[in-house]
Short mmCIF file of C-alpha atoms in Angstrom, two decimals:
data_model
loop_
_atom_site.label_atom_id
_atom_site.label_comp_id
_atom_site.label_asym_id
_atom_site.label_seq_id
_atom_site.Cartn_x
_atom_site.Cartn_y
_atom_site.Cartn_z
CA MET A 191 5.88 80.61 28.84
CA ASN A 192 6.91 83.53 30.96
CA GLU A 193 8.23 81.76 34.00
CA LYS A 194 11.18 83.18 35.77
CA ARG A 195 13.99 80.71 36.12
CA ALA A 196 15.61 80.40 39.52
CA PRO A 197 19.29 81.41 39.34
CA ARG A 198 21.49 78.36 39.05
CA ILE A 199 23.57 77.90 42.18
CA ASN A 200 26.73 75.89 41.83
CA PRO A 201 27.49 73.27 44.46
CA ALA A 202 30.18 74.39 46.90
CA LEU A 203 32.02 71.19 46.02
CA LEU A 204 31.45 68.75 43.20
CA VAL A 205 33.57 65.61 42.96
CA GLU A 206 33.08 63.10 40.14
CA GLY A 207 35.06 59.94 39.46
CA LEU A 208 38.10 61.14 41.38
CA GLY A 209 41.00 58.72 41.42
CA HIS A 210 44.56 59.01 42.69
CA ALA A 211 47.56 56.71 42.94
CA TYR A 212 50.55 56.97 45.22
CA GLY A 213 53.75 55.06 44.55
CA GLY A 214 52.02 52.99 41.88
CA HIS A 215 49.23 51.91 44.26
CA PRO A 216 45.71 53.31 43.95
CA SER A 217 44.91 55.43 47.02
CA LEU A 218 41.54 56.76 45.85
CA ASP A 219 39.18 55.13 43.37
CA ASP A 220 36.10 56.61 41.72
CA ILE A 221 35.10 59.04 44.49
CA GLY A 222 32.02 61.15 43.79
CA PHE A 223 29.82 63.38 45.95
CA VAL A 224 28.43 66.89 46.19
CA VAL A 225 28.47 69.43 49.02
CA GLN A 226 25.81 72.11 48.57
CA PRO A 227 26.14 75.68 49.88
CA GLY A 228 25.10 75.59 53.54
CA GLY A 229 25.60 71.82 53.60
CA PHE A 230 27.57 69.87 56.16
CA THR A 231 29.08 66.67 54.79
CA ALA A 232 30.93 64.24 57.00
CA LEU A 233 33.72 62.26 55.38
CA LEU A 234 33.83 59.21 57.59
CA GLY A 235 36.56 56.61 57.43
CA LEU A 236 39.02 54.63 59.50
CA ASN A 237 42.70 55.57 59.59
CA GLY A 238 44.19 55.05 56.15
CA ALA A 239 40.82 55.30 54.41
CA GLY A 240 42.04 58.11 52.15
CA LYS A 241 40.40 61.14 53.81
CA THR A 242 43.58 63.23 53.99
CA THR A 243 44.58 62.19 50.48
CA LEU A 244 41.19 63.23 49.16
CA ILE A 245 41.38 66.64 50.82
CA SER A 246 44.99 67.05 49.62
CA CYS A 247 43.84 66.37 46.05
CA LEU A 248 41.03 68.90 46.35
CA ILE A 249 43.37 71.66 47.57
CA ARG A 250 46.15 70.84 45.09
CA LEU A 251 48.66 69.50 47.58
CA ALA A 252 48.54 66.00 46.12
CA GLY A 253 48.42 64.90 42.56
CA PRO A 254 48.08 64.04 39.86
CA TRP A 255 44.51 62.86 40.10
CA ARG A 256 41.90 62.01 37.53
CA GLY A 257 38.22 62.89 37.55
CA ARG A 258 36.25 66.11 37.75
CA VAL A 259 36.26 68.60 40.60
CA ARG A 260 34.48 71.94 40.80
CA ILE A 261 34.73 74.35 43.71
CA CYS A 262 31.76 76.74 43.57
CA GLY A 263 31.68 75.99 39.84
CA VAL A 264 35.38 76.71 39.38
CA ASP A 265 37.74 74.11 37.93
CA PRO A 266 40.77 74.09 40.30
CA ILE A 267 43.03 72.82 37.52
CA VAL A 268 42.16 75.65 35.13
CA TRP A 269 41.64 78.40 37.72
CA PRO A 270 43.62 77.32 40.78
CA ALA A 271 43.87 80.76 42.39
CA ARG A 272 40.13 81.44 42.03
CA ALA A 273 39.30 78.04 43.44
CA MET A 274 41.69 78.35 46.38
CA ALA A 275 40.27 81.77 47.31
CA LYS A 276 36.96 80.02 48.04
CA ILE A 277 38.41 77.38 50.35
CA GLY A 278 39.45 77.40 54.00
CA VAL A 279 41.32 74.42 55.42
CA VAL A 280 42.10 73.10 58.88
CA PHE A 281 44.78 70.45 58.57
CA GLN A 282 45.17 67.41 60.73
CA GLU A 283 48.63 68.49 61.86
CA PRO A 284 49.31 71.89 63.47
CA THR A 285 50.19 74.52 60.89
CA LEU A 286 50.48 77.70 62.96
CA ASP A 287 53.84 79.43 63.10
CA LEU A 288 54.94 78.86 66.69
CA ASP A 289 57.16 81.96 66.80
CA MET A 290 54.36 84.35 65.84
CA THR A 291 51.55 85.58 68.04
CA MET A 292 48.06 84.36 67.33
CA ALA A 293 47.09 87.73 65.79
CA GLN A 294 50.24 87.73 63.64
CA ASN A 295 49.43 84.24 62.35
CA LEU A 296 45.98 85.36 61.30
CA GLY A 297 47.32 88.64 59.88
CA HIS A 298 49.88 86.70 57.83
CA HIS A 299 47.12 84.50 56.45
CA ALA A 300 45.08 87.59 55.58
CA ALA A 301 48.04 89.08 53.71
CA LEU A 302 48.57 85.83 51.80
CA HIS A 303 44.95 86.20 50.69
CA GLY A 304 45.60 89.77 49.57
CA LEU A 305 43.59 91.60 52.25
CA SER A 306 44.85 95.10 52.94
CA ARG A 307 46.65 95.68 56.23
CA ALA A 308 43.99 97.94 57.78
CA PHE A 309 41.14 95.71 56.63
CA ALA A 310 42.91 92.60 57.86
CA LYS A 311 43.68 94.12 61.26
CA ALA A 312 40.03 94.96 61.86
CA ARG A 313 38.91 91.55 60.58
CA VAL A 314 41.41 89.67 62.76
CA GLU A 315 40.38 91.61 65.87
CA ALA A 316 36.69 91.03 65.21
CA ASP A 317 37.11 87.35 64.43
CA LEU A 318 39.27 86.66 67.47
CA VAL A 319 36.50 88.21 69.59
CA SER A 320 33.79 86.15 67.89
CA HIS A 321 35.80 82.94 68.37
CA GLY A 322 36.44 83.78 72.03
CA LEU A 323 40.18 84.08 71.43
CA ALA A 324 40.73 87.83 71.93
CA ARG A 325 42.70 87.40 75.15
CA TYR A 326 45.25 85.22 73.38
CA ALA A 327 45.76 87.60 70.46
CA ASP A 328 49.19 88.85 71.52
CA ARG A 329 50.48 85.58 72.96
CA LYS A 330 53.09 83.57 71.06
CA VAL A 331 51.48 80.40 69.69
CA ARG A 332 54.31 78.39 71.27
CA ASP A 333 52.97 79.38 74.71
CA LEU A 334 49.38 78.32 74.03
CA SER A 335 47.67 75.01 74.71
CA PHE A 336 46.86 72.62 71.89
CA GLY A 337 43.14 73.28 72.17
CA ILE A 338 43.57 77.05 71.87
CA ARG A 339 45.91 76.59 68.89
CA ARG A 340 43.33 74.44 67.17
CA ARG A 341 40.62 77.03 67.72
CA ALA A 342 42.96 79.64 66.25
CA GLU A 343 43.44 77.42 63.18
CA VAL A 344 39.67 77.27 62.73
CA ALA A 345 39.45 81.07 63.04
CA ARG A 346 42.24 81.41 60.47
CA ALA A 347 40.54 79.04 58.02
CA LEU A 348 37.40 81.20 58.14
CA LEU A 349 39.17 84.57 58.13
CA HIS A 350 38.94 85.21 54.38
CA ARG A 351 35.27 84.18 54.36
CA PRO A 352 35.55 81.02 52.27
CA SER A 353 32.47 79.40 50.75
CA LEU A 354 33.75 75.93 51.64
CA VAL A 355 35.79 74.87 54.63
CA MET A 356 37.55 71.51 54.82
CA MET A 357 38.33 70.13 58.25
CA ASP A 358 40.74 67.19 58.32
CA GLU A 359 40.34 65.49 61.70
CA ALA A 360 40.08 68.99 63.13
CA THR A 361 38.94 67.80 66.53
CA ALA A 362 41.95 65.54 67.13
CA GLY A 363 43.29 66.36 70.58
CA LEU A 364 40.31 68.49 71.61
CA ASP A 365 38.27 67.73 74.72
CA VAL A 366 34.62 66.77 74.37
CA PRO A 367 33.10 70.23 75.08
CA SER A 368 35.50 71.86 72.60
CA ARG A 369 34.67 69.28 69.93
CA ARG A 370 30.97 69.82 70.47
CA ALA A 371 31.33 73.61 70.43
CA LEU A 372 33.31 73.51 67.18
CA GLY A 373 30.74 71.29 65.47
CA ASN A 374 27.82 73.41 66.72
CA ASN A 375 29.51 76.63 65.65
CA LEU A 376 30.11 75.33 62.12
CA ARG A 377 26.56 74.01 61.81
CA ARG A 378 25.28 77.44 62.84
CA MET A 379 27.46 79.05 60.13
CA CYS A 380 26.08 76.57 57.60
CA ARG A 381 22.52 77.57 58.48
CA HIS A 382 23.00 81.31 58.75
CA ASP A 383 25.87 82.14 56.41
CA GLY A 384 25.58 79.43 53.78
CA LEU A 385 29.03 78.04 54.64
CA ALA A 386 29.63 74.56 53.23
CA VAL A 387 31.64 72.14 55.37
CA LEU A 388 33.51 68.97 54.49
CA TRP A 389 34.32 67.36 57.83
CA ALA A 390 36.77 64.45 57.69
CA THR A 391 36.71 62.23 60.76
CA HIS A 392 37.17 58.68 61.94
CA ALA A 393 34.83 59.24 64.90
CA VAL A 394 31.25 58.09 64.34
CA ASP A 395 30.01 60.18 67.26
CA GLU A 396 31.01 63.36 65.43
CA VAL A 397 28.50 62.67 62.68
CA HIS A 398 25.18 64.43 63.27
CA VAL A 399 21.90 63.05 62.01
CA SER A 400 21.40 66.21 59.94
CA HIS A 401 24.65 65.67 58.01
CA ARG A 402 25.19 64.16 54.66
CA LEU A 403 27.67 61.35 54.77
CA VAL A 404 30.44 59.93 52.61
CA VAL A 405 31.94 56.69 53.88
CA LEU A 406 35.49 56.00 52.69
CA HIS A 407 37.35 52.76 53.19
CA GLU A 408 40.72 51.82 51.74
CA GLY A 409 40.38 54.52 49.11
CA ARG A 410 36.93 53.47 47.97
CA GLN A 411 33.61 55.19 48.58
CA LEU A 412 31.33 52.67 50.27
CA ALA A 413 28.29 54.86 50.82
CA THR A 414 27.00 58.37 50.34
CA GLY A 415 23.78 60.16 51.19
CA LYS A 416 21.83 61.30 54.23
CA VAL A 417 22.88 59.64 57.47
CA GLY A 418 19.45 58.05 57.94
CA ASP A 419 19.46 56.65 54.40
CA VAL A 420 22.90 55.10 54.82
CA ILE A 421 21.77 53.42 58.05
CA LYS A 422 18.61 52.18 56.34
CA ARG A 423 20.51 50.77 53.36
CA THR A 424 22.72 48.68 55.61
CA GLY A 425 19.73 47.41 57.59
CA ARG A 426 21.31 48.31 60.92
CA GLY A 427 19.93 50.25 63.85
CA SER A 428 22.61 52.88 64.27
CA LEU A 429 25.33 54.67 62.34
CA ARG A 430 28.00 52.94 64.42
CA ALA A 431 26.59 49.53 63.47
CA ALA A 432 26.16 50.60 59.85
CA PHE A 433 29.73 51.92 59.64
CA SER A 434 31.02 48.76 61.26
CA ALA A 435 29.12 46.61 58.78
CA LEU A 436 30.35 48.62 55.82
CA THR A 437 34.02 48.59 56.82
CA SER A 438 34.36 45.08 58.25
CA MET B 769 27.19 89.22 53.14
CA ALA B 770 27.18 85.92 51.30
CA ARG B 771 30.20 83.74 51.60
CA GLY B 772 32.61 83.59 48.72
CA GLU B 773 31.97 87.18 47.69
CA PRO B 774 35.05 89.35 47.62
CA VAL B 775 35.02 91.05 51.01
CA ASN B 776 37.92 93.30 50.24
CA PRO B 777 37.98 93.71 46.52
CA SER B 778 41.45 94.66 45.46
CA PRO B 779 43.25 94.50 42.17
CA GLU B 780 45.19 91.32 41.61
CA VAL B 781 48.50 93.14 41.49
CA ALA B 782 47.90 94.74 44.88
CA ALA B 783 46.96 91.36 46.35
CA ARG B 784 50.13 89.83 44.92
CA LEU B 785 52.27 92.62 46.34
CA ARG B 786 50.69 92.20 49.78
CA CYS B 787 51.39 88.49 49.63
CA MET B 788 55.02 89.08 48.69
CA ALA B 789 55.45 91.75 51.37
CA ALA B 790 54.05 89.36 53.98
CA ILE B 791 56.41 86.55 52.97
CA VAL B 792 59.45 88.86 52.88
CA SER B 793 58.62 90.46 56.21
CA ARG B 794 58.06 87.03 57.77
CA GLU B 795 61.45 85.81 56.50
CA VAL B 796 63.28 88.89 57.78
CA SER B 797 61.68 88.81 61.23
CA ARG B 798 62.22 85.07 61.48
CA PHE B 799 65.89 85.56 60.60
CA ILE B 800 66.30 88.33 63.17
CA GLY B 801 64.64 86.05 65.74
CA GLN B 802 67.16 83.28 65.02
CA ARG B 803 70.07 84.96 66.80
CA ALA B 804 72.46 82.01 66.46
CA ARG B 805 71.94 81.86 62.68
CA LEU B 806 72.28 85.64 62.45
CA MET B 807 75.55 85.65 64.41
CA ALA B 808 76.95 82.66 62.50
CA SER B 809 76.13 84.30 59.17
CA ILE B 810 78.14 87.40 60.07
CA VAL B 811 80.92 85.86 62.17
CA ARG B 812 81.73 83.11 59.63
CA PRO B 813 82.98 85.41 56.84
CA LEU B 814 84.65 87.70 59.38
CA LEU B 815 86.67 84.73 60.67
CA TRP B 816 87.79 83.97 57.11
CA LEU B 817 88.78 87.60 56.71
CA ALA B 818 90.48 88.03 60.09
CA ILE B 819 92.30 84.70 60.39
CA PHE B 820 92.40 82.82 57.08
CA ALA B 821 93.19 85.87 54.96
CA ALA B 822 95.82 87.12 57.40
CA GLY B 823 97.54 83.74 57.32
CA PHE B 824 97.36 83.42 53.55
CA ARG B 825 98.53 86.96 52.84
CA ALA B 826 102.15 85.99 53.40
CA THR B 827 101.80 82.90 51.17
CA VAL B 828 99.86 84.42 48.28
CA GLY B 829 101.25 87.93 48.48
CA LEU B 830 99.79 90.85 46.58
CA THR B 831 97.29 90.04 43.87
CA ASN B 832 97.02 91.90 40.61
CA VAL B 833 93.91 90.90 38.65
CA PRO B 834 91.14 92.88 36.97
CA PRO B 835 89.28 94.98 38.00
CA TYR B 836 91.80 96.19 40.58
CA PRO B 837 93.83 99.11 39.25
CA ALA B 838 96.94 97.84 41.06
CA ALA B 839 98.06 94.87 43.11
CA VAL B 840 95.90 94.46 46.21
CA ALA B 841 96.38 92.72 49.56
CA TYR B 842 94.92 89.24 49.89
CA GLU B 843 92.24 90.54 52.32
CA VAL B 844 90.93 92.83 49.58
CA TYR B 845 90.99 90.00 47.03
CA ILE B 846 89.07 87.57 49.21
CA VAL B 847 86.17 89.89 50.15
CA PRO B 848 84.01 89.31 47.01
CA GLY B 849 84.36 85.55 47.56
CA LEU B 850 83.22 85.93 51.14
CA VAL B 851 80.27 88.08 50.05
CA ALA B 852 79.23 85.36 47.60
CA MET B 853 79.75 82.76 50.35
CA ILE B 854 77.31 84.65 52.59
CA GLN B 855 74.73 84.55 49.82
CA LEU B 856 75.33 80.90 49.01
CA PHE B 857 75.00 79.88 52.67
CA ASN B 858 71.91 81.99 53.09
CA GLY B 859 70.30 80.71 49.89
CA LEU B 860 70.69 77.13 51.01
CA GLN B 861 69.68 77.90 54.60
CA SER B 862 66.47 79.55 53.38
CA SER B 863 65.69 76.39 51.49
CA LEU B 864 66.51 74.34 54.56
CA SER B 865 63.80 76.29 56.35
CA LEU B 866 61.52 75.47 53.43
CA VAL B 867 62.12 71.76 53.99
CA TYR B 868 61.46 72.34 57.72
CA ASP B 869 58.23 74.21 56.93
CA ARG B 870 57.22 71.39 54.63
CA GLU B 871 57.82 68.78 57.30
CA MET B 872 56.10 70.86 59.98
CA GLY B 873 53.09 71.62 57.79
CA THR B 874 53.35 75.42 57.87
CA MET B 875 54.23 75.45 54.18
CA LYS B 876 50.81 74.07 53.32
CA ILE B 877 49.28 77.37 54.42
CA LEU B 878 51.52 79.15 51.94
CA LEU B 879 50.82 76.77 49.07
CA ILE B 880 47.03 76.83 49.43
CA SER B 881 46.90 80.63 49.26
CA PRO B 882 45.23 81.92 46.09
CA HIS B 883 48.29 82.61 43.98
CA PRO B 884 50.11 80.63 41.31
CA ARG B 885 52.68 78.22 42.68
CA TRP B 886 55.53 79.84 40.72
CA PHE B 887 54.67 83.20 42.28
CA LEU B 888 54.74 81.80 45.82
CA LEU B 889 58.16 80.22 45.15
CA ALA B 890 59.37 83.52 43.70
CA CYS B 891 58.21 85.26 46.90
CA LYS B 892 60.26 82.84 48.99
CA LEU B 893 63.20 83.48 46.71
CA VAL B 894 62.92 87.26 47.02
CA ALA B 895 62.52 86.97 50.79
CA GLY B 896 65.73 84.94 51.15
CA THR B 897 67.57 87.32 48.84
CA VAL B 898 66.53 90.37 50.87
CA VAL B 899 67.92 88.71 54.00
CA SER B 900 71.17 87.83 52.24
CA ILE B 901 71.65 91.41 50.96
CA LEU B 902 71.13 92.79 54.48
CA LEU B 903 73.78 90.34 55.74
CA VAL B 904 76.23 91.35 53.01
CA LEU B 905 75.79 95.04 53.84
CA VAL B 906 76.55 94.35 57.51
CA PHE B 907 79.62 92.34 56.47
CA LEU B 908 80.88 95.05 54.10
CA LEU B 909 80.46 97.59 56.88
CA ALA B 910 82.44 95.39 59.29
CA ALA B 911 85.10 94.77 56.61
CA ARG B 912 85.98 98.46 56.71
CA LEU B 913 87.69 97.67 60.03
CA TRP B 914 90.20 95.71 57.93
CA ALA B 915 90.57 98.68 55.59
CA ILE B 916 88.47 97.05 52.86
CA GLU B 917 87.07 100.24 51.41
CA PRO B 918 85.71 99.96 47.87
CA PRO B 919 84.76 103.25 46.17
CA PRO B 920 81.31 104.65 47.13
CA LEU B 921 80.00 103.87 43.61
CA GLY B 922 80.93 100.24 44.22
CA TYR B 923 78.50 99.95 47.15
CA LEU B 924 75.72 101.19 44.87
CA LEU B 925 76.65 99.13 41.84
CA VAL B 926 76.99 95.93 43.84
CA LEU B 927 73.31 95.99 44.96
CA PRO B 928 71.75 94.75 41.68
CA VAL B 929 74.54 92.19 41.38
CA LEU B 930 73.78 90.95 44.90
CA LEU B 931 70.15 90.66 43.85
CA VAL B 932 71.06 88.42 40.91
CA CYS B 933 73.48 86.32 42.99
CA GLY B 934 71.01 85.99 45.87
CA LEU B 935 68.23 84.88 43.52
CA THR B 936 70.54 82.39 41.79
CA PHE B 937 71.73 80.74 45.01
CA GLY B 938 68.21 80.85 46.44
CA ALA B 939 66.93 79.11 43.31
CA LEU B 940 69.70 76.51 43.68
CA GLY B 941 68.50 75.90 47.24
CA LEU B 942 64.88 75.63 46.09
CA ALA B 943 65.86 73.11 43.42
CA LEU B 944 67.79 71.10 46.02
CA SER B 945 64.81 71.13 48.38
CA VAL B 946 62.85 69.36 45.65
CA VAL B 947 65.42 66.58 45.44
CA VAL B 948 66.11 66.31 49.16
CA SER B 949 62.86 65.67 50.93
CA ARG B 950 64.00 65.19 54.54
CA ILE B 951 65.57 67.81 56.73
CA GLU B 952 68.28 65.57 58.18
CA ASN B 953 69.50 64.78 54.67
CA PHE B 954 69.47 68.43 53.70
CA ALA B 955 72.13 69.42 56.24
CA GLY B 956 74.48 66.83 54.73
CA VAL B 957 73.72 67.94 51.20
CA MET B 958 74.45 71.55 52.17
CA ASN B 959 78.01 70.65 53.16
CA PHE B 960 78.39 68.44 50.11
CA VAL B 961 77.28 71.28 47.83
CA ILE B 962 78.67 74.38 49.51
CA PHE B 963 82.30 73.37 49.97
CA PRO B 964 83.03 72.04 46.46
CA ILE B 965 81.28 75.07 44.97
CA PHE B 966 83.24 77.43 47.20
CA PHE B 967 86.67 75.84 46.83
CA ALA B 968 86.40 75.20 43.07
CA SER B 969 86.01 78.88 42.31
CA SER B 970 87.92 82.14 42.18
CA ALA B 971 86.80 83.00 45.72
CA LEU B 972 90.11 82.17 47.41
CA TYR B 973 92.64 82.32 44.57
CA PRO B 974 92.76 83.90 41.09
CA LEU B 975 91.87 81.56 38.22
CA ALA B 976 95.31 82.21 36.69
CA LYS B 977 96.98 80.63 39.73
CA ILE B 978 94.70 77.59 39.45
CA ALA B 979 95.60 77.24 35.76
CA GLU B 980 99.27 77.04 36.74
CA SER B 981 98.48 74.02 38.92
CA SER B 982 95.92 72.13 36.85
CA THR B 983 94.24 72.83 33.51
CA ALA B 984 91.34 70.51 34.30
CA LEU B 985 90.70 72.19 37.63
CA HIS B 986 90.89 75.57 35.94
CA ARG B 987 88.18 74.52 33.50
CA ILE B 988 85.97 73.36 36.37
CA CYS B 989 86.52 76.59 38.29
CA ALA B 990 85.90 78.77 35.24
CA SER B 991 82.56 77.09 34.53
CA ASN B 992 81.41 77.16 38.16
CA PRO B 993 78.50 79.63 38.54
CA PHE B 994 79.95 80.58 41.92
CA THR B 995 83.06 81.89 40.13
CA HIS B 996 80.81 84.07 37.99
CA ALA B 997 79.08 85.37 41.12
CA VAL B 998 82.40 86.17 42.78
CA GLU B 999 83.69 87.98 39.70
CA ALA B 1000 80.44 89.89 39.14
CA ILE B 1001 80.59 91.08 42.75
CA ARG B 1002 84.32 91.90 42.49
CA PHE B 1003 83.81 93.99 39.35
CA ALA B 1004 80.72 95.76 40.73
CA LEU B 1005 82.47 96.65 43.99
CA TYR B 1006 85.11 98.44 41.95
CA GLY B 1007 82.69 100.25 39.67
CA ARG B 1008 82.53 97.90 36.68
CA ILE B 1009 79.87 95.57 35.32
CA ASP B 1010 80.83 92.03 34.38
CA GLY B 1011 78.06 91.41 31.86
CA GLU B 1012 79.18 87.92 30.91
CA SER B 1013 79.13 86.68 34.50
CA LEU B 1014 75.70 88.23 35.10
CA ALA B 1015 74.33 86.55 31.96
CA VAL B 1016 75.68 83.17 33.12
CA LEU B 1017 74.13 83.67 36.56
CA LEU B 1018 70.75 84.61 35.08
CA ALA B 1019 70.83 81.47 32.93
CA PHE B 1020 71.62 79.27 35.95
CA MET B 1021 68.90 81.02 37.96
CA ALA B 1022 66.33 80.29 35.24
CA VAL B 1023 67.30 76.61 35.17
CA PHE B 1024 67.27 76.20 38.97
CA PHE B 1025 63.96 78.04 39.29
CA ALA B 1026 62.39 75.96 36.52
CA ILE B 1027 63.42 72.80 38.40
CA ALA B 1028 61.87 74.22 41.59
CA VAL B 1029 58.60 75.15 39.87
CA TRP B 1030 58.43 71.68 38.35
CA GLY B 1031 59.25 70.06 41.69
CA TYR B 1032 56.62 71.99 43.63
CA SER B 1033 53.88 71.60 41.02
CA PRO B 1034 50.70 69.95 42.31
CA ASP B 1035 51.36 66.97 40.07
CA ARG B 1036 54.53 66.06 41.95
CA PRO B 1037 54.21 63.89 45.04
CA LEU B 1038 55.90 66.28 47.51
CA PHE B 1039 52.83 66.41 49.73
CA ASN B 1040 51.07 63.20 48.85
CA ALA B 1041 49.49 62.19 52.12
CA ARG B 1042 50.04 58.86 53.76
CA ARG B 1043 47.49 59.22 56.54
CA GLY B 1044 43.73 58.70 56.92
#
């Protein structure tokens, strides 16, 4: 027996039996799924399904919760700082500082993550170019359109090179080409860079056939797996029909 | 390079210092950008000094209390109280901005950065204190126009005392921001907190004068942490250290900060989402 064992790779995100209550009422019940490195998982649910609550639990903005969570193998309860260093987040609501320029916002984020000033400056410049935002670098965020702000938030979430990025209704307010471009860009990063994505949305048309899927409804997980398998299990002809059947 | 690998490996201490520097610099530049708040913070104590103190001088007369070597004019007496008032106002205003950031969502970016929650709160506290010390220095400079001229050693000695006072009032504001979750309520609470704290202290009148009027009120004033801040500042400005007052302030700071750390812990429902 001289076989070489393949190195064990931790999932980017492991969630097991996660439950949460708010104001005495259960808001999440027995949620469990895995996002592998390079994987794109869509968290699909209607408004009020518990998507934002779930993401808030995972990034330690909501609690207490029960269950088991590992971020790249790290327990966020025991090692919160290590876990948070591996995560990038785009929130549903705008979180840029309106009185700072776009470059300052990203530079501030880099400093919060401990990057040195010179390193951060070069990284911000390079990333703004790669996200097509270089010409807005020195503009106050207050003066920019919603779509540009949102793209800047995506660039910021990826600035510290996280292993896992969580997008909470990140396309809200974006036009169709921008939504498509954002999705395509992230899928490319999944393939080439091994980025893992958890993409929370209520829009069925944002779910790609190549994605894995978690369907949430009223705090419960109704389905999980490959998109095609979920459709097959419901016996419907499309994801829209399957989602409708699951949540009706 | 694979994702998740440290792209800019740096010792943890250096990363922490960069984080703190970023938060302090953001707070200072934000404060400078808020011209109305900046002007109000400086003009408010100057009005007390120029109008209130001038009017009260005739009523109160010369004041002879430690640490002053001789009786001093009322304008001289009131300055430490006004310095402490600047820091109290600023401490609570910094926390008001925290409530605003929380409502606007920008605070989430701070809280999901890879540092312990207590450290991030301490950074906010230091940032607010730095702003308040800058304000006090501007005020003390302006007060020289009214011939308020403490000895040069006093300006040096007062700095660490201002640090302690700023941190204590900042921690009070942080603790309040845990209890008061909405910004419109916070403005009301500020008035409800600031004025009783300010008036029931030795800021405007010596404790001995209060004792002549009411023993109960004297007890309240003597146990008010604001009184200890005023006296610590008064002693430091005139070259002496009031160790007892500083110890009381440090104890209050520890309690307020502990409440804030508890209130902002992930297990508290400050950010529990109510959306999809």
